[in-house]
Structures are given as structure tokens and as C-alpha cells.
Coordinates of C-alpha atoms in Angstrom, one line a residue:
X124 CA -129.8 0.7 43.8
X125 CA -129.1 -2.9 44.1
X126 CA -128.4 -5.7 41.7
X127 CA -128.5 -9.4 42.8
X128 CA -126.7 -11.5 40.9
X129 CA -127.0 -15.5 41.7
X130 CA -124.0 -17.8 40.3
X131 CA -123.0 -21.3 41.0
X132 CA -121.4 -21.7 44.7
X133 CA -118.1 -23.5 42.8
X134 CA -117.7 -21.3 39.9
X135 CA -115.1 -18.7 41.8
X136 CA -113.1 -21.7 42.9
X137 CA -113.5 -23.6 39.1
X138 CA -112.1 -20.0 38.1
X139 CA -109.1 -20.3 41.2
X140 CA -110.5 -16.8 42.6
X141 CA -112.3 -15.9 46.1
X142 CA -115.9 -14.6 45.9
X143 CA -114.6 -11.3 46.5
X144 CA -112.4 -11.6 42.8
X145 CA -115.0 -13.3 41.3
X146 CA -117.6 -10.4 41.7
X147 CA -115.0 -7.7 41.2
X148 CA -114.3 -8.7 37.8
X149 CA -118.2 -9.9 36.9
X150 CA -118.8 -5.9 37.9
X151 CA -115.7 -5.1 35.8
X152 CA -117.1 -7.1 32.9
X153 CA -119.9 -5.4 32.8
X154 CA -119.0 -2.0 33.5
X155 CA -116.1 -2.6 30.6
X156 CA -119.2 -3.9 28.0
X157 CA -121.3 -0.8 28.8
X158 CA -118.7 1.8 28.3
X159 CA -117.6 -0.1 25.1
X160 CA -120.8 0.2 23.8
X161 CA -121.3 3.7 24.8
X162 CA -124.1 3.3 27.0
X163 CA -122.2 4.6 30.2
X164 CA -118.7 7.3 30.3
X165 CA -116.0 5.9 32.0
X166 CA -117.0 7.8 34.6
X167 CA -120.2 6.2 35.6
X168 CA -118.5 3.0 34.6
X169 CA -115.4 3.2 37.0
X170 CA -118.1 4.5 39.5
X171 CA -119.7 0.9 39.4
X172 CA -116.8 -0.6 39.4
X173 CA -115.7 1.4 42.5
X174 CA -112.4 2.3 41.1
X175 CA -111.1 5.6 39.9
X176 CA -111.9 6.9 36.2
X177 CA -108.2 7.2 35.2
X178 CA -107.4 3.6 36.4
X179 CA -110.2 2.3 34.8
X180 CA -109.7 3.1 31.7
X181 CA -105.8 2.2 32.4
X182 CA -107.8 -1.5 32.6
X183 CA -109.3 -1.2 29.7
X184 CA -106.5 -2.8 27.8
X185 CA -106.6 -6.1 30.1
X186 CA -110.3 -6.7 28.2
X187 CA -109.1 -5.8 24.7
X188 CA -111.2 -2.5 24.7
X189 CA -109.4 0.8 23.4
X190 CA -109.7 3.9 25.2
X191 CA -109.9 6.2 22.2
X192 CA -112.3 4.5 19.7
X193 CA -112.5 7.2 16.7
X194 CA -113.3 6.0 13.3
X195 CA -110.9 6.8 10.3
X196 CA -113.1 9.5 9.5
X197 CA -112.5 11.1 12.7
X198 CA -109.1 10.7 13.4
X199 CA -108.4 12.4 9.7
X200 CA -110.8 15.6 11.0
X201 CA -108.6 15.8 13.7
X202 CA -105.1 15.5 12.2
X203 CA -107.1 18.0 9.5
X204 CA -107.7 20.4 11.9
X205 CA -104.2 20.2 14.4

């Protein structure tokens, strides 16, 4: 499937990118929201992105997003259970 997305003509060059950037990290944005909010693994995530699983999640860190998100709960389960 598809997704069109329309955007001011100027905006990549107000932003000092090429179209080409500019879309890349719009898809990156998105793809980096979803997986934050659990709605896609960072599988399916890097897969819209076009990018490999391991390096997307390596990017993760450029949008303030944390790889392992475990609550305090968890993380004491598993230091528990080592």
C-alpha cells in the first residue's frame, strides 16, 4: 500500500533538507511514534522506514525514545528472577 502525503513545496528547504531528507525523516517520525506507542515492533517499523531493525532501533535515541521501555515493576521481576 501507498500513503500520499501532501506538504508545502518550501517546507524541505525552510528545514535546509532535499525532498528526499525531508520524507525520510517524516517516515522516520512516524514509524518512531508507532513503535513508541506499541502499535508496530521495530520490526514492522524499520520495515517502513526501509532501514534494518538493529539500526533502527540504534536511531531511536536521536528522537528521545528508549529501546527497552520496562516499568519499575518489571525491571525488579527481572533482577528477581536473574
Amino acid at each position: 500500500m501507498q500513503m500520499i502525503v501532501n506538504y508545502p513545496e518550501k517546507l524541505p528547504d525552510a528545514l535546509q533538507q532535499s525532498s528526499e531528507q525531508f520524507e525520510h525523516e517524516a517516515k522516520m517520525a512516524m514509524a518512531v511514534k508507532m513503535y513508541e506507542l506499541k502499535r508496530i515492533s521495530s520490526g514492522t517499523a524499520a520495515a517502513l522506514v526501509g532501514m534494518e531493525r538493529v539500526a533502527f532501533l540504534l536511531s531511536l535515541h536521536d528522537y528521545g525514545v528508549a529501546v527497552i521501555d520496562l516499568s519499575t515493576e518489571d525491571l525488579q521481576s527481572d533482577f528477581a528472577n536473574a
